[in-house]
Amino acid sequence: MKNIILIGFMGVGKGSVAREVVKNSQYMAIDTDDLIESMENRRIKSIFESEGETYFRSLEKSVATWLEESVKNTLISTGGGFYKQKNLKKIGTIVLLDSPFDEIIKRIKAHPNAVKKLKKRPLLKDLKEAQKLYDARRPEYLKLADIVVDVTQKSAQACAKELLKKVKKNA
Ligand code: S3P
């Protein structure tokens, strides 16, 4: 089993889909933000606040190197900017979770923990800036992806099923 790397914009549902994939397959899952938070023993928000984004990106780079060298048979859920790592293709099959910006924001706002979800993401603080970031990133996401799953208006379970089917076909 090749690794699966889940990429996509903040709030698109990478974590929820990853949990459903684990329930319905042999994959174990890890999350690059979780790895960084345990490496640093603090939250992403606090890393951004005290050290800045450049430092955070250097931590993502260390994680990317470790993933390539040491991780097999795993579903890897990533932070929205992790796709910039140069060795992504070497880590595994790249799956993009895709949805329009407005739908992503709607999805976050509909969540019972919406305030927390917005607060923990420094790059979602200003929605106008976030939209710009989305517009710049989306073509790059699409270019990199081996597989695209449109998650708009679909349950995490349905997305996970579609993902597994497409991965099997792609193998
Ligand atoms: C980021 C996305 C976040 C987190 C950090 C930066 C980004 O992860 O890695 O706040 O650059 O898009 P999620 O995509 O899980 O929100």
Short mmCIF file of N, CA and C and ligand atoms in Angstrom, two decimals:
data_model
loop_
_atom_site.label_atom_id
_atom_site.label_comp_id
_atom_site.label_asym_id
_atom_site.label_seq_id
_atom_site.Cartn_x
_atom_site.Cartn_y
_atom_site.Cartn_z
N MET A 1 0.83 -1.20 0.00
CA MET A 1 0.00 0.00 0.00
C MET A 1 0.86 1.26 0.00
N LYS A 2 0.68 2.07 -1.01
CA LYS A 2 1.41 3.35 -1.08
C LYS A 2 0.77 4.33 -0.09
N ASN A 3 1.55 5.25 0.43
CA ASN A 3 0.94 6.30 1.27
C ASN A 3 -0.05 7.10 0.44
N ILE A 4 -1.05 7.64 1.14
CA ILE A 4 -1.96 8.61 0.51
C ILE A 4 -1.70 9.94 1.21
N ILE A 5 -1.50 11.00 0.42
CA ILE A 5 -1.32 12.31 1.02
C ILE A 5 -2.54 13.16 0.70
N LEU A 6 -3.23 13.55 1.75
CA LEU A 6 -4.43 14.38 1.56
C LEU A 6 -4.04 15.84 1.58
N ILE A 7 -4.30 16.54 0.48
CA ILE A 7 -4.04 17.98 0.45
C ILE A 7 -5.35 18.73 0.22
N GLY A 8 -5.31 20.03 0.47
CA GLY A 8 -6.51 20.85 0.25
C GLY A 8 -6.54 22.01 1.21
N PHE A 9 -7.43 22.95 0.91
CA PHE A 9 -7.47 24.19 1.68
C PHE A 9 -7.94 23.95 3.12
N MET A 10 -7.56 24.89 4.00
CA MET A 10 -8.00 24.85 5.40
C MET A 10 -9.51 24.68 5.48
N GLY A 11 -9.94 23.78 6.33
CA GLY A 11 -11.38 23.64 6.58
C GLY A 11 -12.14 22.81 5.55
N VAL A 12 -11.44 22.24 4.58
CA VAL A 12 -12.13 21.49 3.54
C VAL A 12 -12.61 20.11 4.05
N GLY A 13 -12.04 19.70 5.18
CA GLY A 13 -12.50 18.44 5.78
C GLY A 13 -11.49 17.30 5.71
N LYS A 14 -10.20 17.66 5.63
CA LYS A 14 -9.17 16.61 5.52
C LYS A 14 -9.19 15.67 6.72
N GLY A 15 -9.32 16.26 7.92
CA GLY A 15 -9.33 15.44 9.15
C GLY A 15 -10.53 14.51 9.19
N SER A 16 -11.71 15.04 8.88
CA SER A 16 -12.93 14.21 8.92
C SER A 16 -12.87 13.08 7.89
N VAL A 17 -12.40 13.40 6.69
CA VAL A 17 -12.32 12.37 5.66
C VAL A 17 -11.28 11.32 6.06
N ALA A 18 -10.16 11.77 6.62
CA ALA A 18 -9.12 10.83 7.04
C ALA A 18 -9.69 9.84 8.07
N ARG A 19 -10.46 10.34 9.02
CA ARG A 19 -11.03 9.45 10.04
C ARG A 19 -11.96 8.41 9.41
N GLU A 20 -12.72 8.82 8.40
CA GLU A 20 -13.62 7.87 7.72
C GLU A 20 -12.83 6.84 6.90
N VAL A 21 -11.73 7.28 6.29
CA VAL A 21 -10.91 6.33 5.52
C VAL A 21 -10.37 5.26 6.47
N VAL A 22 -9.92 5.69 7.64
CA VAL A 22 -9.37 4.74 8.61
C VAL A 22 -10.44 3.71 9.02
N LYS A 23 -11.67 4.19 9.23
CA LYS A 23 -12.77 3.29 9.62
C LYS A 23 -13.06 2.25 8.56
N ASN A 24 -12.86 2.65 7.30
CA ASN A 24 -13.30 1.79 6.19
C ASN A 24 -12.16 1.13 5.41
N SER A 25 -10.96 1.11 5.96
CA SER A 25 -9.85 0.51 5.23
C SER A 25 -8.78 0.04 6.21
N GLN A 26 -7.66 -0.41 5.64
CA GLN A 26 -6.53 -0.88 6.46
C GLN A 26 -5.57 0.25 6.81
N TYR A 27 -5.84 1.44 6.28
CA TYR A 27 -4.90 2.54 6.50
C TYR A 27 -4.92 3.03 7.95
N MET A 28 -3.75 3.39 8.45
CA MET A 28 -3.62 4.15 9.68
C MET A 28 -3.40 5.59 9.23
N ALA A 29 -3.73 6.55 10.08
CA ALA A 29 -3.60 7.94 9.63
C ALA A 29 -2.75 8.78 10.58
N ILE A 30 -2.01 9.72 9.98
CA ILE A 30 -1.33 10.74 10.78
C ILE A 30 -1.60 12.11 10.15
N ASP A 31 -1.33 13.15 10.91
CA ASP A 31 -1.65 14.50 10.46
C ASP A 31 -0.42 15.39 10.68
N THR A 32 0.00 16.11 9.65
CA THR A 32 1.26 16.87 9.75
C THR A 32 1.17 17.97 10.82
N ASP A 33 -0.01 18.58 10.97
CA ASP A 33 -0.15 19.61 12.03
C ASP A 33 0.00 18.99 13.42
N ASP A 34 -0.60 17.79 13.59
CA ASP A 34 -0.48 17.10 14.89
C ASP A 34 0.98 16.76 15.18
N LEU A 35 1.69 16.31 14.15
CA LEU A 35 3.11 15.95 14.34
C LEU A 35 3.90 17.18 14.78
N ILE A 36 3.62 18.31 14.13
CA ILE A 36 4.33 19.55 14.45
C ILE A 36 3.99 20.00 15.87
N GLU A 37 2.72 19.90 16.24
CA GLU A 37 2.33 20.31 17.59
C GLU A 37 3.00 19.43 18.65
N SER A 38 3.13 18.13 18.36
CA SER A 38 3.82 17.32 19.37
C SER A 38 5.32 17.53 19.37
N MET A 39 5.91 17.77 18.20
CA MET A 39 7.35 18.07 18.14
C MET A 39 7.67 19.29 18.99
N GLU A 40 6.78 20.29 18.88
CA GLU A 40 7.03 21.59 19.51
C GLU A 40 6.38 21.74 20.88
N ASN A 41 5.50 20.78 21.18
CA ASN A 41 4.73 20.83 22.42
C ASN A 41 3.97 22.14 22.60
N ARG A 42 3.39 22.63 21.51
CA ARG A 42 2.51 23.80 21.56
C ARG A 42 1.64 23.84 20.30
N ARG A 43 0.66 24.70 20.35
CA ARG A 43 -0.31 24.77 19.26
C ARG A 43 0.26 25.52 18.05
N ILE A 44 -0.30 25.19 16.86
CA ILE A 44 0.11 25.87 15.62
C ILE A 44 -0.03 27.38 15.78
N LYS A 45 -1.17 27.79 16.37
CA LYS A 45 -1.44 29.21 16.54
C LYS A 45 -0.30 29.90 17.31
N SER A 46 0.15 29.22 18.35
CA SER A 46 1.21 29.80 19.18
C SER A 46 2.55 29.81 18.42
N ILE A 47 2.78 28.79 17.59
CA ILE A 47 4.02 28.78 16.78
C ILE A 47 4.01 29.98 15.81
N PHE A 48 2.87 30.20 15.15
CA PHE A 48 2.74 31.34 14.24
C PHE A 48 2.95 32.65 14.99
N GLU A 49 2.34 32.76 16.18
CA GLU A 49 2.41 34.01 16.93
C GLU A 49 3.82 34.32 17.43
N SER A 50 4.51 33.30 17.95
CA SER A 50 5.81 33.63 18.53
C SER A 50 6.97 33.49 17.55
N GLU A 51 6.86 32.56 16.59
CA GLU A 51 8.01 32.35 15.69
C GLU A 51 7.76 32.80 14.24
N GLY A 52 6.49 32.89 13.88
CA GLY A 52 6.17 33.32 12.52
C GLY A 52 6.02 32.16 11.54
N GLU A 53 5.49 32.52 10.36
CA GLU A 53 5.16 31.49 9.38
C GLU A 53 6.40 30.80 8.81
N THR A 54 7.50 31.55 8.61
CA THR A 54 8.70 30.94 8.01
C THR A 54 9.21 29.79 8.87
N TYR A 55 9.18 30.01 10.18
CA TYR A 55 9.62 28.94 11.09
C TYR A 55 8.68 27.74 10.97
N PHE A 56 7.36 28.02 10.93
CA PHE A 56 6.39 26.93 10.79
C PHE A 56 6.67 26.12 9.52
N ARG A 57 6.97 26.81 8.42
CA ARG A 57 7.24 26.11 7.15
C ARG A 57 8.50 25.25 7.26
N SER A 58 9.47 25.69 8.06
CA SER A 58 10.68 24.88 8.21
C SER A 58 10.36 23.60 9.00
N LEU A 59 9.39 23.69 9.90
CA LEU A 59 8.98 22.49 10.62
C LEU A 59 8.26 21.53 9.66
N GLU A 60 7.47 22.10 8.76
CA GLU A 60 6.79 21.26 7.77
C GLU A 60 7.83 20.54 6.90
N LYS A 61 8.91 21.24 6.62
CA LYS A 61 9.96 20.61 5.79
C LYS A 61 10.58 19.41 6.52
N SER A 62 10.84 19.57 7.81
CA SER A 62 11.40 18.44 8.57
C SER A 62 10.43 17.26 8.56
N VAL A 63 9.15 17.57 8.71
CA VAL A 63 8.15 16.50 8.70
C VAL A 63 8.14 15.80 7.33
N ALA A 64 8.24 16.60 6.25
CA ALA A 64 8.20 16.03 4.90
C ALA A 64 9.39 15.07 4.68
N THR A 65 10.56 15.44 5.18
CA THR A 65 11.74 14.58 5.04
C THR A 65 11.53 13.28 5.80
N TRP A 66 11.02 13.41 7.02
CA TRP A 66 10.77 12.22 7.84
C TRP A 66 9.74 11.31 7.17
N LEU A 67 8.68 11.90 6.62
CA LEU A 67 7.62 11.10 5.98
C LEU A 67 8.21 10.29 4.82
N GLU A 68 9.02 10.95 4.01
CA GLU A 68 9.59 10.26 2.84
C GLU A 68 10.48 9.10 3.26
N GLU A 69 11.25 9.33 4.32
CA GLU A 69 12.21 8.30 4.73
C GLU A 69 11.57 7.17 5.53
N SER A 70 10.57 7.49 6.33
CA SER A 70 10.16 6.53 7.35
C SER A 70 8.72 6.06 7.34
N VAL A 71 7.84 6.68 6.56
CA VAL A 71 6.42 6.33 6.70
C VAL A 71 5.92 5.54 5.49
N LYS A 72 5.27 4.41 5.78
CA LYS A 72 4.74 3.55 4.71
C LYS A 72 3.29 3.19 5.04
N ASN A 73 2.51 2.83 4.02
CA ASN A 73 1.13 2.31 4.20
C ASN A 73 0.23 3.22 5.03
N THR A 74 0.41 4.49 4.91
CA THR A 74 -0.29 5.42 5.80
C THR A 74 -1.04 6.49 5.04
N LEU A 75 -2.15 6.91 5.63
CA LEU A 75 -2.88 8.07 5.10
C LEU A 75 -2.35 9.31 5.82
N ILE A 76 -1.80 10.22 5.08
CA ILE A 76 -1.19 11.40 5.68
C ILE A 76 -2.05 12.62 5.39
N SER A 77 -2.64 13.16 6.45
CA SER A 77 -3.45 14.35 6.28
C SER A 77 -2.53 15.56 6.52
N THR A 78 -2.64 16.58 5.67
CA THR A 78 -1.67 17.68 5.76
C THR A 78 -2.32 19.03 6.03
N GLY A 79 -1.53 19.97 6.54
CA GLY A 79 -1.98 21.35 6.65
C GLY A 79 -2.11 21.94 5.24
N GLY A 80 -2.94 22.96 5.11
CA GLY A 80 -3.25 23.52 3.79
C GLY A 80 -2.07 24.04 2.98
N GLY A 81 -0.92 24.30 3.65
CA GLY A 81 0.23 24.83 2.93
C GLY A 81 1.32 23.79 2.74
N PHE A 82 1.07 22.57 3.22
CA PHE A 82 2.10 21.52 3.19
C PHE A 82 2.43 21.08 1.75
N TYR A 83 1.47 21.30 0.84
CA TYR A 83 1.65 20.88 -0.55
C TYR A 83 2.88 21.50 -1.20
N LYS A 84 3.39 22.58 -0.59
CA LYS A 84 4.56 23.26 -1.17
C LYS A 84 5.85 22.47 -0.98
N GLN A 85 5.83 21.44 -0.15
CA GLN A 85 7.04 20.66 0.07
C GLN A 85 7.48 19.97 -1.22
N LYS A 86 8.78 20.11 -1.51
CA LYS A 86 9.29 19.66 -2.81
C LYS A 86 9.21 18.14 -3.02
N ASN A 87 9.24 17.38 -1.92
CA ASN A 87 9.29 15.92 -2.07
C ASN A 87 7.92 15.25 -1.99
N LEU A 88 6.85 16.03 -2.12
CA LEU A 88 5.50 15.50 -1.94
C LEU A 88 5.24 14.24 -2.80
N LYS A 89 5.62 14.32 -4.06
CA LYS A 89 5.37 13.20 -4.99
C LYS A 89 6.06 11.92 -4.53
N LYS A 90 7.21 12.11 -3.85
CA LYS A 90 7.97 10.93 -3.41
C LYS A 90 7.34 10.28 -2.18
N ILE A 91 6.46 11.02 -1.51
CA ILE A 91 5.87 10.48 -0.28
C ILE A 91 4.72 9.52 -0.59
N GLY A 92 3.96 9.81 -1.64
CA GLY A 92 2.85 8.90 -1.96
C GLY A 92 1.89 9.48 -3.00
N THR A 93 0.71 8.86 -3.09
CA THR A 93 -0.32 9.31 -4.02
C THR A 93 -1.00 10.55 -3.46
N ILE A 94 -1.04 11.61 -4.26
CA ILE A 94 -1.57 12.88 -3.77
C ILE A 94 -3.07 13.00 -4.09
N VAL A 95 -3.86 13.14 -3.04
CA VAL A 95 -5.31 13.27 -3.21
C VAL A 95 -5.75 14.66 -2.76
N LEU A 96 -6.37 15.40 -3.68
CA LEU A 96 -6.87 16.73 -3.34
C LEU A 96 -8.35 16.65 -2.95
N LEU A 97 -8.68 17.23 -1.79
CA LEU A 97 -10.09 17.44 -1.44
C LEU A 97 -10.42 18.84 -1.91
N ASP A 98 -11.37 18.92 -2.84
CA ASP A 98 -11.63 20.17 -3.53
C ASP A 98 -13.04 20.68 -3.24
N SER A 99 -13.14 22.00 -3.08
CA SER A 99 -14.46 22.62 -2.90
C SER A 99 -14.30 24.12 -3.10
N PRO A 100 -15.35 24.82 -3.57
CA PRO A 100 -15.23 26.28 -3.72
C PRO A 100 -15.02 26.96 -2.36
N PHE A 101 -14.37 28.11 -2.37
CA PHE A 101 -14.05 28.83 -1.13
C PHE A 101 -15.30 29.06 -0.28
N ASP A 102 -16.37 29.56 -0.90
CA ASP A 102 -17.59 29.89 -0.14
C ASP A 102 -18.17 28.66 0.55
N GLU A 103 -18.08 27.54 -0.11
CA GLU A 103 -18.59 26.29 0.47
C GLU A 103 -17.76 25.87 1.68
N ILE A 104 -16.46 26.09 1.58
CA ILE A 104 -15.57 25.74 2.69
C ILE A 104 -15.92 26.59 3.92
N ILE A 105 -16.10 27.88 3.69
CA ILE A 105 -16.41 28.78 4.81
C ILE A 105 -17.78 28.43 5.39
N LYS A 106 -18.74 28.14 4.52
CA LYS A 106 -20.08 27.72 4.97
C LYS A 106 -19.96 26.49 5.85
N ARG A 107 -19.13 25.56 5.41
CA ARG A 107 -18.96 24.29 6.11
C ARG A 107 -18.39 24.53 7.52
N ILE A 108 -17.38 25.41 7.59
CA ILE A 108 -16.77 25.69 8.90
C ILE A 108 -17.81 26.35 9.80
N LYS A 109 -18.52 27.32 9.25
CA LYS A 109 -19.48 28.09 10.07
C LYS A 109 -20.64 27.23 10.57
N ALA A 110 -20.95 26.17 9.83
CA ALA A 110 -22.07 25.31 10.23
C ALA A 110 -21.66 24.34 11.34
N HIS A 111 -20.36 24.24 11.60
CA HIS A 111 -19.87 23.27 12.59
C HIS A 111 -20.15 23.76 14.00
N PRO A 112 -20.51 22.86 14.92
CA PRO A 112 -20.76 23.30 16.31
C PRO A 112 -19.55 23.99 16.94
N ASN A 113 -18.35 23.61 16.50
CA ASN A 113 -17.12 24.23 17.04
C ASN A 113 -16.56 25.32 16.13
N ALA A 114 -17.45 26.01 15.41
CA ALA A 114 -17.00 26.95 14.38
C ALA A 114 -15.99 27.99 14.89
N VAL A 115 -16.29 28.57 16.04
CA VAL A 115 -15.43 29.65 16.56
C VAL A 115 -14.02 29.11 16.80
N LYS A 116 -13.95 27.95 17.41
CA LYS A 116 -12.67 27.32 17.70
C LYS A 116 -11.92 27.00 16.39
N LYS A 117 -12.67 26.50 15.42
CA LYS A 117 -12.06 26.11 14.13
C LYS A 117 -11.46 27.31 13.41
N LEU A 118 -12.14 28.46 13.52
CA LEU A 118 -11.62 29.67 12.88
C LEU A 118 -10.44 30.22 13.66
N LYS A 119 -10.56 30.18 14.98
CA LYS A 119 -9.52 30.76 15.85
C LYS A 119 -8.18 30.05 15.74
N LYS A 120 -8.23 28.73 15.58
CA LYS A 120 -6.96 27.98 15.61
C LYS A 120 -6.18 28.12 14.31
N ARG A 121 -6.79 28.75 13.29
CA ARG A 121 -6.13 28.87 11.99
C ARG A 121 -5.74 30.32 11.71
N PRO A 122 -4.48 30.66 11.95
CA PRO A 122 -4.05 32.05 11.80
C PRO A 122 -4.34 32.60 10.40
N LEU A 123 -4.27 31.75 9.38
CA LEU A 123 -4.45 32.25 8.01
C LEU A 123 -5.92 32.35 7.59
N LEU A 124 -6.82 32.07 8.52
CA LEU A 124 -8.26 32.26 8.23
C LEU A 124 -8.82 33.46 8.98
N LYS A 125 -7.93 34.18 9.65
CA LYS A 125 -8.39 35.31 10.48
C LYS A 125 -9.11 36.36 9.64
N ASP A 126 -8.51 36.65 8.47
CA ASP A 126 -9.07 37.67 7.59
C ASP A 126 -9.61 36.94 6.35
N LEU A 127 -10.93 36.91 6.20
CA LEU A 127 -11.52 36.09 5.14
C LEU A 127 -11.19 36.59 3.73
N LYS A 128 -10.97 37.91 3.61
CA LYS A 128 -10.59 38.44 2.29
C LYS A 128 -9.21 37.92 1.88
N GLU A 129 -8.30 37.96 2.85
CA GLU A 129 -6.95 37.45 2.60
C GLU A 129 -6.99 35.94 2.34
N ALA A 130 -7.84 35.26 3.08
CA ALA A 130 -7.95 33.80 2.93
C ALA A 130 -8.47 33.46 1.53
N GLN A 131 -9.41 34.28 1.04
CA GLN A 131 -9.94 34.05 -0.32
C GLN A 131 -8.81 34.21 -1.35
N LYS A 132 -7.96 35.23 -1.14
CA LYS A 132 -6.83 35.46 -2.06
C LYS A 132 -5.89 34.25 -2.05
N LEU A 133 -5.63 33.76 -0.84
CA LEU A 133 -4.75 32.61 -0.70
C LEU A 133 -5.35 31.40 -1.41
N TYR A 134 -6.66 31.23 -1.25
CA TYR A 134 -7.36 30.13 -1.91
C TYR A 134 -7.21 30.23 -3.43
N ASP A 135 -7.45 31.44 -3.95
CA ASP A 135 -7.39 31.64 -5.40
C ASP A 135 -5.98 31.36 -5.95
N ALA A 136 -4.97 31.72 -5.16
CA ALA A 136 -3.60 31.47 -5.60
C ALA A 136 -3.26 29.99 -5.52
N ARG A 137 -3.78 29.33 -4.49
CA ARG A 137 -3.38 27.94 -4.28
C ARG A 137 -4.14 26.93 -5.13
N ARG A 138 -5.41 27.23 -5.43
CA ARG A 138 -6.23 26.18 -6.04
C ARG A 138 -5.61 25.61 -7.33
N PRO A 139 -5.13 26.45 -8.26
CA PRO A 139 -4.52 25.87 -9.46
C PRO A 139 -3.29 25.02 -9.14
N GLU A 140 -2.58 25.40 -8.08
CA GLU A 140 -1.39 24.62 -7.71
C GLU A 140 -1.80 23.26 -7.13
N TYR A 141 -2.84 23.28 -6.33
CA TYR A 141 -3.36 22.02 -5.77
C TYR A 141 -3.74 21.08 -6.92
N LEU A 142 -4.49 21.64 -7.90
CA LEU A 142 -5.00 20.82 -9.00
C LEU A 142 -3.86 20.24 -9.84
N LYS A 143 -2.81 21.05 -10.00
CA LYS A 143 -1.67 20.61 -10.80
C LYS A 143 -0.94 19.43 -10.15
N LEU A 144 -0.87 19.48 -8.84
CA LEU A 144 -0.13 18.45 -8.11
C LEU A 144 -0.89 17.14 -7.95
N ALA A 145 -2.22 17.25 -7.89
CA ALA A 145 -3.02 16.11 -7.46
C ALA A 145 -3.01 14.95 -8.47
N ASP A 146 -2.85 13.72 -7.94
CA ASP A 146 -3.02 12.53 -8.77
C ASP A 146 -4.52 12.20 -8.85
N ILE A 147 -5.23 12.53 -7.78
CA ILE A 147 -6.66 12.22 -7.68
C ILE A 147 -7.36 13.44 -7.07
N VAL A 148 -8.54 13.77 -7.59
CA VAL A 148 -9.32 14.88 -7.01
C VAL A 148 -10.66 14.33 -6.51
N VAL A 149 -11.01 14.68 -5.28
CA VAL A 149 -12.33 14.34 -4.77
C VAL A 149 -13.06 15.65 -4.48
N ASP A 150 -14.17 15.87 -5.18
CA ASP A 150 -14.98 17.06 -4.91
C ASP A 150 -15.81 16.77 -3.67
N VAL A 151 -15.59 17.53 -2.63
CA VAL A 151 -16.25 17.22 -1.34
C VAL A 151 -17.51 18.07 -1.11
N THR A 152 -17.83 18.95 -2.07
CA THR A 152 -18.95 19.87 -1.89
C THR A 152 -20.26 19.13 -1.61
N GLN A 153 -20.89 19.50 -0.48
CA GLN A 153 -22.20 18.96 -0.10
C GLN A 153 -22.21 17.44 0.05
N LYS A 154 -21.03 16.87 0.35
CA LYS A 154 -21.01 15.41 0.55
C LYS A 154 -20.59 15.11 1.96
N SER A 155 -21.06 13.99 2.52
CA SER A 155 -20.63 13.60 3.85
C SER A 155 -19.19 13.11 3.80
N ALA A 156 -18.53 13.15 4.96
CA ALA A 156 -17.15 12.67 5.03
C ALA A 156 -17.10 11.19 4.64
N GLN A 157 -18.14 10.47 5.01
CA GLN A 157 -18.19 9.04 4.69
C GLN A 157 -18.23 8.82 3.17
N ALA A 158 -19.08 9.59 2.50
CA ALA A 158 -19.18 9.47 1.04
C ALA A 158 -17.86 9.86 0.37
N CYS A 159 -17.21 10.89 0.90
CA CYS A 159 -15.91 11.32 0.33
C CYS A 159 -14.86 10.23 0.51
N ALA A 160 -14.87 9.61 1.69
CA ALA A 160 -13.89 8.56 1.98
C ALA A 160 -14.08 7.38 1.04
N LYS A 161 -15.33 7.02 0.81
CA LYS A 161 -15.62 5.90 -0.10
C LYS A 161 -15.12 6.20 -1.51
N GLU A 162 -15.42 7.43 -1.97
CA GLU A 162 -14.99 7.84 -3.31
C GLU A 162 -13.46 7.83 -3.40
N LEU A 163 -12.84 8.33 -2.35
CA LEU A 163 -11.37 8.39 -2.32
C LEU A 163 -10.77 6.98 -2.45
N LEU A 164 -11.29 6.05 -1.65
CA LEU A 164 -10.72 4.70 -1.65
C LEU A 164 -10.92 4.02 -3.02
N LYS A 165 -12.06 4.28 -3.62
CA LYS A 165 -12.35 3.70 -4.93
C LYS A 165 -11.36 4.25 -5.97
N LYS A 166 -11.15 5.57 -5.92
CA LYS A 166 -10.26 6.20 -6.90
C LYS A 166 -8.81 5.78 -6.68
N VAL A 167 -8.42 5.61 -5.42
CA VAL A 167 -7.04 5.19 -5.12
C VAL A 167 -6.80 3.78 -5.66
N LYS A 168 -7.79 2.92 -5.49
CA LYS A 168 -7.68 1.53 -5.97
C LYS A 168 -7.51 1.50 -7.48
N LYS A 169 -8.28 2.33 -8.15
CA LYS A 169 -8.26 2.40 -9.60
C LYS A 169 -6.92 2.94 -10.11
N ASN A 170 -6.36 3.84 -9.31
CA ASN A 170 -5.11 4.53 -9.67
C ASN A 170 -3.87 3.67 -9.45
N ALA A 171 -4.02 2.61 -8.62
CA ALA A 171 -2.85 1.81 -8.18
C ALA A 171 -2.23 1.03 -9.33
C1 S3P B 1 -2.21 26.32 6.99
C2 S3P B 1 -3.18 25.36 7.27
C3 S3P B 1 -3.38 24.81 8.61
C4 S3P B 1 -2.07 24.84 9.39
C5 S3P B 1 -1.51 26.23 9.42
C6 S3P B 1 -1.24 26.78 8.01
C7 S3P B 1 -2.11 26.84 5.60
O1 S3P B 1 -3.84 23.47 8.51
O2 S3P B 1 -1.14 23.96 8.85
O3 S3P B 1 -2.41 27.04 10.10
O4 S3P B 1 -1.06 27.41 5.22
O5 S3P B 1 -3.09 26.66 4.83
P1 S3P B 1 -5.34 23.03 8.05
O6 S3P B 1 -5.36 22.99 6.57
O7 S3P B 1 -5.54 21.70 8.66
O8 S3P B 1 -6.27 24.05 8.59
#
